[in-house]
PDB file of C-alpha atoms and ligand atoms in Angstrom:
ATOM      1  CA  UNK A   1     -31.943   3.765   8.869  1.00 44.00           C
ATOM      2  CA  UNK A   2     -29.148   1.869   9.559  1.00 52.00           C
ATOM      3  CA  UNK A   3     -29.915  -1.512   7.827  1.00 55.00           C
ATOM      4  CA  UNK A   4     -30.121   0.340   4.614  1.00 70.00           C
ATOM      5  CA  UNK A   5     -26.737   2.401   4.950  1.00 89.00           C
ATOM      6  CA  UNK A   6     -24.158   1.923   2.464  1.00 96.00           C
ATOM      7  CA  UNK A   7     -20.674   0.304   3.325  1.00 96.00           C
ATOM      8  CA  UNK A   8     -17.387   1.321   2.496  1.00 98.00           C
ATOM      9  CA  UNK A   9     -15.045  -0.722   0.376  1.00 98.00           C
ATOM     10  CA  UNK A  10     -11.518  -0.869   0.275  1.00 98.00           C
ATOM     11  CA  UNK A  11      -9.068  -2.666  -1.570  1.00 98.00           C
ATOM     12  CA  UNK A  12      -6.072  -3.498   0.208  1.00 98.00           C
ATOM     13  CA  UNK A  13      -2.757  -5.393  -1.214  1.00 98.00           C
ATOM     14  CA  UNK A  14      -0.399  -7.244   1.194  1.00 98.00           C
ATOM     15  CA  UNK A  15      -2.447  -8.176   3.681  1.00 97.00           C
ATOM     16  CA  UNK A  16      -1.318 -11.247   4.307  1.00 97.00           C
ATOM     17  CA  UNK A  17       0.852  -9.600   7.119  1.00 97.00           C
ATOM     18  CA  UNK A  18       2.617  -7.054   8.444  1.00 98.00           C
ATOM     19  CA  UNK A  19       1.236  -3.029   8.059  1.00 98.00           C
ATOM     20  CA  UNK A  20      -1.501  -4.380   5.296  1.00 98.00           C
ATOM     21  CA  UNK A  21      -2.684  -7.369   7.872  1.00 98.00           C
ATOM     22  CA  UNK A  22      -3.352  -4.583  10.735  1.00 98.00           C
ATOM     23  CA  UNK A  23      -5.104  -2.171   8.321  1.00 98.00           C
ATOM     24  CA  UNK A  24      -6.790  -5.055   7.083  1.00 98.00           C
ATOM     25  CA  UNK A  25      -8.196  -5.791  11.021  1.00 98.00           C
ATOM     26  CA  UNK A  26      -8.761  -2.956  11.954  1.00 98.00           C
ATOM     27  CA  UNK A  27     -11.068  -1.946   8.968  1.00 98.00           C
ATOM     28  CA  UNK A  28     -13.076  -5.077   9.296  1.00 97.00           C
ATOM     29  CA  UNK A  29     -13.946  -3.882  13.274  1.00 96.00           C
ATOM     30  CA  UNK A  30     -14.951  -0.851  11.442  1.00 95.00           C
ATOM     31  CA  UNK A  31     -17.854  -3.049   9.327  1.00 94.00           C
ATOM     32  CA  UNK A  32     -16.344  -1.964   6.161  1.00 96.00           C
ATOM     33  CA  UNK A  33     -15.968  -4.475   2.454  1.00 98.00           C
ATOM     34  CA  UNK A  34     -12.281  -5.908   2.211  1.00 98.00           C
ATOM     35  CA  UNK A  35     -11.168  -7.260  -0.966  1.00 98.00           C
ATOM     36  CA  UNK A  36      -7.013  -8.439   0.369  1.00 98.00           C
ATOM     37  CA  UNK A  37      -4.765  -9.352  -2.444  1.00 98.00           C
ATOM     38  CA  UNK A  38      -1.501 -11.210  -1.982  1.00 98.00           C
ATOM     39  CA  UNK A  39      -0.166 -14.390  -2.534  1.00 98.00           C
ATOM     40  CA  UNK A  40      -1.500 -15.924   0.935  1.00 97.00           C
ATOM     41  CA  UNK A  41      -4.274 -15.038   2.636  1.00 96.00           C
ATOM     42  CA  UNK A  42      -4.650 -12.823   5.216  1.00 95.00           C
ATOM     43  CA  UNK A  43      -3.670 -14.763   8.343  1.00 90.00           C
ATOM     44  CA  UNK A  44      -6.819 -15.508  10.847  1.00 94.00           C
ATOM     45  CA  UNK A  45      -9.105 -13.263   9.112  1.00 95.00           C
ATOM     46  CA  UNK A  46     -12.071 -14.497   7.940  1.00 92.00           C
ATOM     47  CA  UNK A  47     -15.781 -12.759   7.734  1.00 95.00           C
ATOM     48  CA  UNK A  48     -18.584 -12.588   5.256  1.00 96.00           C
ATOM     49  CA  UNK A  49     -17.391  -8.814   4.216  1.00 97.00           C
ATOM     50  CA  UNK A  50     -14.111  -9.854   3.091  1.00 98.00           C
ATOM     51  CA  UNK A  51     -13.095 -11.109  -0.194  1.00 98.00           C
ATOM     52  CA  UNK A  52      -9.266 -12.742  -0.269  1.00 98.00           C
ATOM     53  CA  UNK A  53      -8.185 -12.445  -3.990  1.00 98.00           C
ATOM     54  CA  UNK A  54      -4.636 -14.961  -4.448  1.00 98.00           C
ATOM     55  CA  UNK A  55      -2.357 -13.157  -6.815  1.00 98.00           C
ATOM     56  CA  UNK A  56       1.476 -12.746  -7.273  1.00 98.00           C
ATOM     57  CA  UNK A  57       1.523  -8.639  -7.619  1.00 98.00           C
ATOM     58  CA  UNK A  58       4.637  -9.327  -9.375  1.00 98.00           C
ATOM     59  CA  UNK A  59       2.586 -10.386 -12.885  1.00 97.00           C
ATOM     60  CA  UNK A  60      -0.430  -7.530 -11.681  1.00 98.00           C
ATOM     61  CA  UNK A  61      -2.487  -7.855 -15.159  1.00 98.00           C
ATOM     62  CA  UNK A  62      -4.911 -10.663 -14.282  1.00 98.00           C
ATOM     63  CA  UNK A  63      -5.458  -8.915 -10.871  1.00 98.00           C
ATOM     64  CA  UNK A  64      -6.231  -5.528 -12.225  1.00 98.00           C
ATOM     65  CA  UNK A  65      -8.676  -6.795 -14.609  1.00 98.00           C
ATOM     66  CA  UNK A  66     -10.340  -8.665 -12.043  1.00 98.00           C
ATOM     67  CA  UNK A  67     -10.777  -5.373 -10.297  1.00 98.00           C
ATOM     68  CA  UNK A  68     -11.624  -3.396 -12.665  1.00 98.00           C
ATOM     69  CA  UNK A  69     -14.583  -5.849 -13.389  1.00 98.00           C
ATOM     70  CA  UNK A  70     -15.853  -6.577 -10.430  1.00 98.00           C
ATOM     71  CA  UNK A  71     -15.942  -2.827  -9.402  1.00 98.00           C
ATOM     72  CA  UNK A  72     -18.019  -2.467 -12.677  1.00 98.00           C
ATOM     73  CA  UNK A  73     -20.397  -5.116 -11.565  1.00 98.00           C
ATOM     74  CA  UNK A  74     -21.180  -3.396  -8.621  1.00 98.00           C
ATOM     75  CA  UNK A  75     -22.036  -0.336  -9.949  1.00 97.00           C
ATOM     76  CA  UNK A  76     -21.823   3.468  -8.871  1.00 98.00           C
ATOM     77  CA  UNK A  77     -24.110   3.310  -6.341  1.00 97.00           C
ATOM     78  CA  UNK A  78     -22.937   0.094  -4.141  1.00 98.00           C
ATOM     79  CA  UNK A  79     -21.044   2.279  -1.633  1.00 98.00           C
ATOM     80  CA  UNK A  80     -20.897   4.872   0.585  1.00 98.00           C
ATOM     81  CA  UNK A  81     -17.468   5.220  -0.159  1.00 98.00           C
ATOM     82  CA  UNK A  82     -14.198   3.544  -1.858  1.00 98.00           C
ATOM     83  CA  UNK A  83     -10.725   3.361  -1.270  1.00 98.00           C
ATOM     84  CA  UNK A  84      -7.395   1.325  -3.071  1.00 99.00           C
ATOM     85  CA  UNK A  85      -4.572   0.941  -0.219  1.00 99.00           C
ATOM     86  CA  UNK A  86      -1.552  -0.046  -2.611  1.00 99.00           C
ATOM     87  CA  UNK A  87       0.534  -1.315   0.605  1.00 98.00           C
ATOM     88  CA  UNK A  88       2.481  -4.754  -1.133  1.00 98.00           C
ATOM     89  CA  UNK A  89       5.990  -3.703  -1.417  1.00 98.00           C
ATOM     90  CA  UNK A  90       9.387  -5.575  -1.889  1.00 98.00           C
ATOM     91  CA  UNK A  91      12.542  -5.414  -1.013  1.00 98.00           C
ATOM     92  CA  UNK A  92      15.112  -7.205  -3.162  1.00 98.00           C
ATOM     93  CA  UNK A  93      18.603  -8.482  -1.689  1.00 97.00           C
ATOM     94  CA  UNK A  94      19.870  -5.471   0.493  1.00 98.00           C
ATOM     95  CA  UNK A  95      23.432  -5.261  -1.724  1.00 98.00           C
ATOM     96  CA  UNK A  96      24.929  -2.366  -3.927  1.00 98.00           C
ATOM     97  CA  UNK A  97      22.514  -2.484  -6.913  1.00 98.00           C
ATOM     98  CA  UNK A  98      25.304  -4.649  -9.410  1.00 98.00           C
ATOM     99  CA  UNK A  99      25.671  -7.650  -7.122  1.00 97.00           C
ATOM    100  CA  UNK A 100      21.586  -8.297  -6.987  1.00 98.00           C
ATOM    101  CA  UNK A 101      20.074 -10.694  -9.357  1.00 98.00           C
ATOM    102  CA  UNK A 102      18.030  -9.210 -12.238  1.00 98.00           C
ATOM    103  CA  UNK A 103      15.023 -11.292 -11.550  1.00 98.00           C
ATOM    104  CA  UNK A 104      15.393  -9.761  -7.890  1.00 98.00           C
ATOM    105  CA  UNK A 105      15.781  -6.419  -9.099  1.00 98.00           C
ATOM    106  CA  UNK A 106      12.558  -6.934 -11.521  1.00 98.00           C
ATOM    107  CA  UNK A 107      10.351  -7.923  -8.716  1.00 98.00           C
ATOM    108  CA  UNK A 108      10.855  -5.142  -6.598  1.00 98.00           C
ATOM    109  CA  UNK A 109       9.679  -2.836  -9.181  1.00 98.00           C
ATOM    110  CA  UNK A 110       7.201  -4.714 -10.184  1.00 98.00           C
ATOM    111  CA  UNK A 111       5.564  -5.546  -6.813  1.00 98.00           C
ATOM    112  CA  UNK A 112       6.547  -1.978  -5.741  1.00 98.00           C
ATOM    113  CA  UNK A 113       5.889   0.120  -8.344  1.00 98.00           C
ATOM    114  CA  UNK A 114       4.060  -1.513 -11.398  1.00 98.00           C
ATOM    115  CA  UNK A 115       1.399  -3.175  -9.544  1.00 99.00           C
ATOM    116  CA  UNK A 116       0.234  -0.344  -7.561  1.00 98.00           C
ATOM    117  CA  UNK A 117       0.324   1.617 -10.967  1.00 98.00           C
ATOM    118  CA  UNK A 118      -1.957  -0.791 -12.962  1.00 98.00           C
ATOM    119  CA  UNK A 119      -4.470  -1.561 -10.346  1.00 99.00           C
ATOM    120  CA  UNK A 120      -4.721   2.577  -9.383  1.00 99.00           C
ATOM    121  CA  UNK A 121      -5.522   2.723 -12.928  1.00 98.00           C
ATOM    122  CA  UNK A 122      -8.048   0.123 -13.257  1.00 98.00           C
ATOM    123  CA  UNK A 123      -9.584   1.305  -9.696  1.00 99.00           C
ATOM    124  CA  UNK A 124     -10.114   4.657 -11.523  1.00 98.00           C
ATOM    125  CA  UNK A 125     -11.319   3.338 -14.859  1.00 98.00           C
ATOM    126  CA  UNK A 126     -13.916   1.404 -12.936  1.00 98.00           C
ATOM    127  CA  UNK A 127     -15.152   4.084 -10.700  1.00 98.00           C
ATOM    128  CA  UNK A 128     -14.832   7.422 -12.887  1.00 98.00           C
ATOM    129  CA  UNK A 129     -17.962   8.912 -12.481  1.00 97.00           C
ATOM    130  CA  UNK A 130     -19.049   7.595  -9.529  1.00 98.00           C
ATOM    131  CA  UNK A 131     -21.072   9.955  -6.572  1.00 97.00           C
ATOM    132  CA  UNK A 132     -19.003   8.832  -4.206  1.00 98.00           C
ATOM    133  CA  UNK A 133     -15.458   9.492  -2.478  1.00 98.00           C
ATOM    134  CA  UNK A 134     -12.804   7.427  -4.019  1.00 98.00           C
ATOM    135  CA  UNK A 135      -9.636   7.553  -2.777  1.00 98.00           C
ATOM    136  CA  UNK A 136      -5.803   5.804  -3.528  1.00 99.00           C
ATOM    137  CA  UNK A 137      -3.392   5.100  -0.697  1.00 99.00           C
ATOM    138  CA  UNK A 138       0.045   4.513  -2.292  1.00 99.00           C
ATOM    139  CA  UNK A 139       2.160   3.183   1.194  1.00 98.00           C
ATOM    140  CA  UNK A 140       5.582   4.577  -0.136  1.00 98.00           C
ATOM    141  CA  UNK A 141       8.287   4.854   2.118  1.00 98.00           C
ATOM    142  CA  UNK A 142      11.108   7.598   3.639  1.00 97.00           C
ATOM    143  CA  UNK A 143      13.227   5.932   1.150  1.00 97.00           C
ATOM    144  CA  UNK A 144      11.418   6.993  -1.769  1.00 98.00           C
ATOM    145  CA  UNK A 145      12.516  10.779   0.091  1.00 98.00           C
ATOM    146  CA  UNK A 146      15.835   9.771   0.978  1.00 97.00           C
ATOM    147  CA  UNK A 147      18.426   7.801  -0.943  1.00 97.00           C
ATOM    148  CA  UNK A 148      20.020   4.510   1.111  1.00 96.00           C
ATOM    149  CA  UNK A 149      22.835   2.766  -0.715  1.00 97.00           C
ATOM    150  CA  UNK A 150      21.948  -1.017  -0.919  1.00 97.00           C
ATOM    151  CA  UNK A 151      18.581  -0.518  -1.430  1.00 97.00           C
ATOM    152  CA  UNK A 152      18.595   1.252  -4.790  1.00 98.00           C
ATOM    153  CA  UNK A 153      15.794  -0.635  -6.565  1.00 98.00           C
ATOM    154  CA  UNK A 154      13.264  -0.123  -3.484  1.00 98.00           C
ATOM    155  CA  UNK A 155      14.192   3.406  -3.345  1.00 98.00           C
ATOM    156  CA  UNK A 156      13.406   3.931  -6.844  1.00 98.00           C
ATOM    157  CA  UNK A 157       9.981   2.325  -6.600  1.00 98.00           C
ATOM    158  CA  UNK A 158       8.995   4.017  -3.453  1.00 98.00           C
ATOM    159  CA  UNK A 159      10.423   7.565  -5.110  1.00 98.00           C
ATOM    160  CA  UNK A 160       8.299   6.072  -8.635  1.00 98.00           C
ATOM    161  CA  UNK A 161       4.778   6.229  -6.226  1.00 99.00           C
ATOM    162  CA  UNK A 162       5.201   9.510  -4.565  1.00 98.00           C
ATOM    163  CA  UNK A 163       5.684  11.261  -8.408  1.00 98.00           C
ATOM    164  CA  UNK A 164       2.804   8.981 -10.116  1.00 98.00           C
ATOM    165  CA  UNK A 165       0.932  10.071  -7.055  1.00 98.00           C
ATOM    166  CA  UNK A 166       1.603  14.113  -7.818  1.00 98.00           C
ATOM    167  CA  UNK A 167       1.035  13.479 -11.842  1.00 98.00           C
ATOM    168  CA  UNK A 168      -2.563  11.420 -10.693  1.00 98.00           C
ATOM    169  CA  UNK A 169      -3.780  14.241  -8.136  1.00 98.00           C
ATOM    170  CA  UNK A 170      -3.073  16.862 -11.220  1.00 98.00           C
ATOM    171  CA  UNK A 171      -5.130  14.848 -13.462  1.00 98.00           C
ATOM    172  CA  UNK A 172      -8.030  14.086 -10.817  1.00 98.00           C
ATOM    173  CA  UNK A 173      -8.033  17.691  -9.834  1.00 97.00           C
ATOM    174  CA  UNK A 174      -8.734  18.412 -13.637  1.00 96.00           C
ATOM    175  CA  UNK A 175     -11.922  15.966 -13.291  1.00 96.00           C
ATOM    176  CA  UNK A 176     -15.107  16.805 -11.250  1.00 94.00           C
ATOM    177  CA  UNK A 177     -15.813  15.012  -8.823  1.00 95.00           C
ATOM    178  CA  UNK A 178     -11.868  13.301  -9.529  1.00 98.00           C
ATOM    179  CA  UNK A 179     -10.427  10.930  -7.363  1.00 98.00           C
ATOM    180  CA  UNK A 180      -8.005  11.836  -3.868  1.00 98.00           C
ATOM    181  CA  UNK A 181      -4.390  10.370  -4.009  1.00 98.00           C
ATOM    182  CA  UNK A 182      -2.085  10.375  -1.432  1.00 98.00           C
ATOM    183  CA  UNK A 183       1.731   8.687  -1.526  1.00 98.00           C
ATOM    184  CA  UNK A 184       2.045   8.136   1.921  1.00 98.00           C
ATOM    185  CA  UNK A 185       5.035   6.822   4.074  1.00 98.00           C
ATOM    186  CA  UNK A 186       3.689   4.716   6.981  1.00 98.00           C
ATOM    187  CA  UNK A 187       7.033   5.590   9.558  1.00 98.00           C
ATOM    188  CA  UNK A 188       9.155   2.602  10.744  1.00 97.00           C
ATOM    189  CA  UNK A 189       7.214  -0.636  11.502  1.00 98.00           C
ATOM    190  CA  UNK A 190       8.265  -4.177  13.433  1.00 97.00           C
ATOM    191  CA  UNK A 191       7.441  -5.889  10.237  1.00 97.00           C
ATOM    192  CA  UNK A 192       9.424  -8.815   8.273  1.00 96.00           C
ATOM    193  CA  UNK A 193      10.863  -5.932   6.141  1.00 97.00           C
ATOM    194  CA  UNK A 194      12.700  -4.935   9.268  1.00 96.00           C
ATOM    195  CA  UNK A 195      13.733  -8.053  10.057  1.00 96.00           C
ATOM    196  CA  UNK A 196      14.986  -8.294   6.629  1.00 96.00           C
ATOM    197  CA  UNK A 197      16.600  -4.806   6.812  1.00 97.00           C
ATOM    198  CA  UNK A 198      18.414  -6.126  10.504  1.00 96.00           C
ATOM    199  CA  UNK A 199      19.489  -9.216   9.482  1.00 96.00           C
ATOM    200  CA  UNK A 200      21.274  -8.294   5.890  1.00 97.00           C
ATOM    201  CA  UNK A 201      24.877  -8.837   5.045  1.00 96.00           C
ATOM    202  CA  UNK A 202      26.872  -5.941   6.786  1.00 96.00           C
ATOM    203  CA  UNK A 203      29.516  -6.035   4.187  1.00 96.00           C
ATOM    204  CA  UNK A 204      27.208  -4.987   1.783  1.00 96.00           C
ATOM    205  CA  UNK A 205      24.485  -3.441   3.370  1.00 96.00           C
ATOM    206  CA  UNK A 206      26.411  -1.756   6.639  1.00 93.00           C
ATOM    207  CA  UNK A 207      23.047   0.381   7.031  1.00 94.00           C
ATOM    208  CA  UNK A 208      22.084  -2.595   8.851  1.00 96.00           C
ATOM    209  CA  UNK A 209      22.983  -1.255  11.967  1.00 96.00           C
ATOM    210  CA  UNK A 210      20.739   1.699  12.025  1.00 95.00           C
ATOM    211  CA  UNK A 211      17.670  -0.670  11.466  1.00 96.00           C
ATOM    212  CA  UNK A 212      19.009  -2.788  14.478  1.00 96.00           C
ATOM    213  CA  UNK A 213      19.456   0.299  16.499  1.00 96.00           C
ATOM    214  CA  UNK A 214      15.718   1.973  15.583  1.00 96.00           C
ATOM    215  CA  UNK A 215      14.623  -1.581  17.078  1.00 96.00           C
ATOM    216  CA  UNK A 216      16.860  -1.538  20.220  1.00 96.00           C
ATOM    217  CA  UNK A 217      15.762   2.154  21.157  1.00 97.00           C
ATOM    218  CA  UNK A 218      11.907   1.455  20.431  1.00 96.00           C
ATOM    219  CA  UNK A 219      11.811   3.359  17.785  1.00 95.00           C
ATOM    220  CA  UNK A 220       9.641   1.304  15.773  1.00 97.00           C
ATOM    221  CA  UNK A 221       5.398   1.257  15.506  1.00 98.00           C
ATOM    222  CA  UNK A 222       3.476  -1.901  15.588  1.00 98.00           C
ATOM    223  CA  UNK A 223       1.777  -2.748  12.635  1.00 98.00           C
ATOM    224  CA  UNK A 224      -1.525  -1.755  15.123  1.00 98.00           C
ATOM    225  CA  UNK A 225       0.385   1.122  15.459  1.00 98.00           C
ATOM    226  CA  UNK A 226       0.655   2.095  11.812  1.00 98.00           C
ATOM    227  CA  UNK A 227      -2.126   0.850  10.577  1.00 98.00           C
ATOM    228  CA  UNK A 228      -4.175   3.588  12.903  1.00 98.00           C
ATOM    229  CA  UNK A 229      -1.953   6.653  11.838  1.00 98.00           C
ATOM    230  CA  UNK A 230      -2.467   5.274   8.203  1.00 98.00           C
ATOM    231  CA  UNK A 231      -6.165   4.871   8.213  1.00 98.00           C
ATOM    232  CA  UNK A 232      -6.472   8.422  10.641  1.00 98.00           C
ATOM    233  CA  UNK A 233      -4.224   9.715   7.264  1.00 98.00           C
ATOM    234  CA  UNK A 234      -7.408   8.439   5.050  1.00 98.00           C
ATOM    235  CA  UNK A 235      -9.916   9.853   7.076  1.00 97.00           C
ATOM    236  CA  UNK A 236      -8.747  13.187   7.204  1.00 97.00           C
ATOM    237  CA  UNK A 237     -10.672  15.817   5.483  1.00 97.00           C
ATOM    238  CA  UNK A 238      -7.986  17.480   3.575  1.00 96.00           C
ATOM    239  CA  UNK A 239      -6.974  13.508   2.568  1.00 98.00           C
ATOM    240  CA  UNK A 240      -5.327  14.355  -1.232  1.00 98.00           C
ATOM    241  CA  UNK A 241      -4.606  18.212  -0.548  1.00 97.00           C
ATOM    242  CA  UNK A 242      -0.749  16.832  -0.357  1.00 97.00           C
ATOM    243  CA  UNK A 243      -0.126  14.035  -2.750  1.00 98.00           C
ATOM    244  CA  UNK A 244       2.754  13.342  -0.899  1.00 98.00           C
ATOM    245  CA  UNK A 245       2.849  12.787   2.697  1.00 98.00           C
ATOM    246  CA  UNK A 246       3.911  10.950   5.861  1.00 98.00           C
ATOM    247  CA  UNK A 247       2.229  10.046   8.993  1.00 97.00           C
ATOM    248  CA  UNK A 248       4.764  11.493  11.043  1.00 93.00           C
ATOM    249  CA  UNK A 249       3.749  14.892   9.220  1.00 87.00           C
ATOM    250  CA  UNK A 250      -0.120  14.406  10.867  1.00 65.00           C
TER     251      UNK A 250
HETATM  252  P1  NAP B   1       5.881  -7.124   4.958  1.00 78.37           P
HETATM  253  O1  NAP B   1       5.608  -7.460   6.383  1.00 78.37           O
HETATM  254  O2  NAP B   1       7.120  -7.619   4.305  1.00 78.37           O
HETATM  255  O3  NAP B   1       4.590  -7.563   4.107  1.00 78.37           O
HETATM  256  C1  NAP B   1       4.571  -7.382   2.728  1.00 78.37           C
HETATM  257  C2  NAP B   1       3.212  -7.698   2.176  1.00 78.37           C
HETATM  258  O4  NAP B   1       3.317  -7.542   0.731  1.00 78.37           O
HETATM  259  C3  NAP B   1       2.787  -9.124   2.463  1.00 78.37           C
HETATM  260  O5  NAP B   1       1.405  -9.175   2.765  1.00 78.37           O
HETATM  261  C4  NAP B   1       3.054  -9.831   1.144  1.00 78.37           C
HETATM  262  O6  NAP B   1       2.106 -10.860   0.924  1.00 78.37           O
HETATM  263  C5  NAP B   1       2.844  -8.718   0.116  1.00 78.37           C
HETATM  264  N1  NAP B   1       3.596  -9.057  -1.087  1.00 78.37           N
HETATM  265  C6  NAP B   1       4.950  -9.095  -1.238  1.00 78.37           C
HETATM  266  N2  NAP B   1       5.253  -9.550  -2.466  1.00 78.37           N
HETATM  267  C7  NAP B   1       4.055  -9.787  -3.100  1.00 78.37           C
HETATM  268  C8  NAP B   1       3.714 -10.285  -4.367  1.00 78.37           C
HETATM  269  N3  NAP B   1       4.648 -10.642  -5.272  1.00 78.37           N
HETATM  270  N4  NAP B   1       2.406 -10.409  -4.686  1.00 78.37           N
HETATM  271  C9  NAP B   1       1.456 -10.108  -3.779  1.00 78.37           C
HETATM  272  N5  NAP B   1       1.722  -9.604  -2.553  1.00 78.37           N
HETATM  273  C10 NAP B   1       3.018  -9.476  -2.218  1.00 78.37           C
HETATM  274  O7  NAP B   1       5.905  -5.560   4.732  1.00 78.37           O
HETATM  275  P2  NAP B   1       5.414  -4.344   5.653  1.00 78.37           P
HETATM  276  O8  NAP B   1       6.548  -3.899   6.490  1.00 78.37           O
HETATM  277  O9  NAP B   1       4.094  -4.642   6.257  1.00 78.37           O
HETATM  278  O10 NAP B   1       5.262  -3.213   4.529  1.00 78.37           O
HETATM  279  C11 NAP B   1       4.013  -2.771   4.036  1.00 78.37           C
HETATM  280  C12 NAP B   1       4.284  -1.550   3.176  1.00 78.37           C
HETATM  281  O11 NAP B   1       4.864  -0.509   3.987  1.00 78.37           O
HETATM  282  C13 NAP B   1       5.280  -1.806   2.053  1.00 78.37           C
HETATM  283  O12 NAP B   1       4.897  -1.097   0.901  1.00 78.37           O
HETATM  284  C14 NAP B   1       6.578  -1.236   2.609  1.00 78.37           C
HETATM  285  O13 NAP B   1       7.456  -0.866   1.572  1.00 78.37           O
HETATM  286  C15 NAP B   1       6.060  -0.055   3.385  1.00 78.37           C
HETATM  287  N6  NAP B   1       6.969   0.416   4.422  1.00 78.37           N
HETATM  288  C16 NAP B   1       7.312  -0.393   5.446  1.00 78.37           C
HETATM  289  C17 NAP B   1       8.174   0.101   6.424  1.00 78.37           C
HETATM  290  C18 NAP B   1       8.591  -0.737   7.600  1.00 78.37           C
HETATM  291  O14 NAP B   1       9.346  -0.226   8.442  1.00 78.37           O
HETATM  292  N7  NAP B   1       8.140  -1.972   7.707  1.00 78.37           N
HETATM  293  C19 NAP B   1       8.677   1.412   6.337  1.00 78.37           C
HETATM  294  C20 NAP B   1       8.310   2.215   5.273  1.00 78.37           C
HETATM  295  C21 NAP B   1       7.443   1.699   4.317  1.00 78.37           C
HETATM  296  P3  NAP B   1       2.463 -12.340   0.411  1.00 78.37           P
HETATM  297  O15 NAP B   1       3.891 -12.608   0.754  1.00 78.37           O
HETATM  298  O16 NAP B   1       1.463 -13.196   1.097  1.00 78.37           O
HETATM  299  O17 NAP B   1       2.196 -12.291  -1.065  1.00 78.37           O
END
């Protein structure tokens, strides 16, 4: 009966724009729960299945907790099926890795890297046990794969995700009924990290050029775009088989 199925939740950071704002869309069509966290809210959204949480991912300990409660509130048998889409990421000041502000440096591993860490492990805490599919999105990034100079701090976040996400999908595979974790790199999207990436200081960051030129020969997605090949990624039945992975790959 349909008024008495069971939704779906998923957790999605950074969806106030960008990749995370599309996923966030395009799930809601779908009828699923949304709980968005980010500093802003998710622009234009607004419907009774979504919760907006406000939170700086940058200081992710209040956030997690929150999480971690409120999944315990609900209780194992709330829904049909839950996912954590760790998609906020960072990049700090596109410059060889000595002329870049600590405090700069700090955030982008924090946002990128810590964040995802702590809430993965609260979402996991929360839900061990629970009959249902749970599953962990970490939205990591060809630079995590391949090194870029000027970008030294996101490529060691994005590198950080894909091996927490192989040490996670040993553990889970240990458990029964464990949890599915993918790293997953989302290909090249006409986001403001782009922009950022285009419009950087060539005379420290001449890999400018190569974003420009992925733009000028259409070689980006659209954050529609993206957000389908992720979520397709998340539906797949082997989802977790390859803790690592990359859209492109499907
Ligand atoms: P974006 O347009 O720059 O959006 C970033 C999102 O992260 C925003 O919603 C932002 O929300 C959130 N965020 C940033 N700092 C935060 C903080 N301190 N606390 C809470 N939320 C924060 O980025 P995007 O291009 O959509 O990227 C999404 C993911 O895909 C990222 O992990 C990125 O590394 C990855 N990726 C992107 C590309 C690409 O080509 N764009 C390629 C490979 C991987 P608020 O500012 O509202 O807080």
């Amino acid at each position: 009966m349909l008024g008495t199925m069971k939704p779906t939740l998923s957790v999605v950071t950074g969806a106030s724009r960008g990749l995370g704002h599309a996923v966030a869309v395009q799930l809601l069509a779908r009828g699923e729960r949304l709980i968005t966290v980010s500093r802003r809210a998710p622009a234009g959204l607004s419907s009774p299945q979504l919760l907006h949480w406000d939170a700086d991912l940058a200081d992710a300990g209040a956030v997690a907790r929150r999480l971690h409660d409120w999944l315990a509130a609900q209780g194992p048998q709330a829904f049909a099926a839950v996912n954590l889409i760790n998609n906020a990421g960072v990049i700090a000041e596109l410059a060889p890795m000595g002329n870049v502000a600590d405090a700069d440096l700090t955030n982008a591993v924090r946002v990128g890297l810590e964040a995802p860490m702590r809430l993965t492990a609260a979402f996991l805490r929360a839900t061990r046990g629970w009959p249902v599919p749970r599953k962990v999105v970490l939205v990591s990034s060809g630079l995590g794969r391949r090194a870029m100079a000027g970008s030294a701090s996101y490529c060691a976040a994005k590198a950080g995700l894909d091996h927490l996400a192989r040490a996670l999908a040993l553990e889970e595979a240990a458990r029964p009924g464990g949890a599915r974790i993918v790293s997953l790199a989302p290909g090249v999207i006409d986001t403001d990290m782009q922009v950022q990436l285009r419009g950087a200081d060539r005379s420290r960051f001449p890999e400018g050029d190569r974003f420009e030129q992925l733009r000028t020969t259409g070689r980006l997605d659209s954050p529609e775009q993206a957000a389908a090949k992720v979520l397709a990624y998340l539906a797949r039945p082997d989802f977790g088989s390859t803790p690592v992975a990359d859209v492109r790959d499907a």
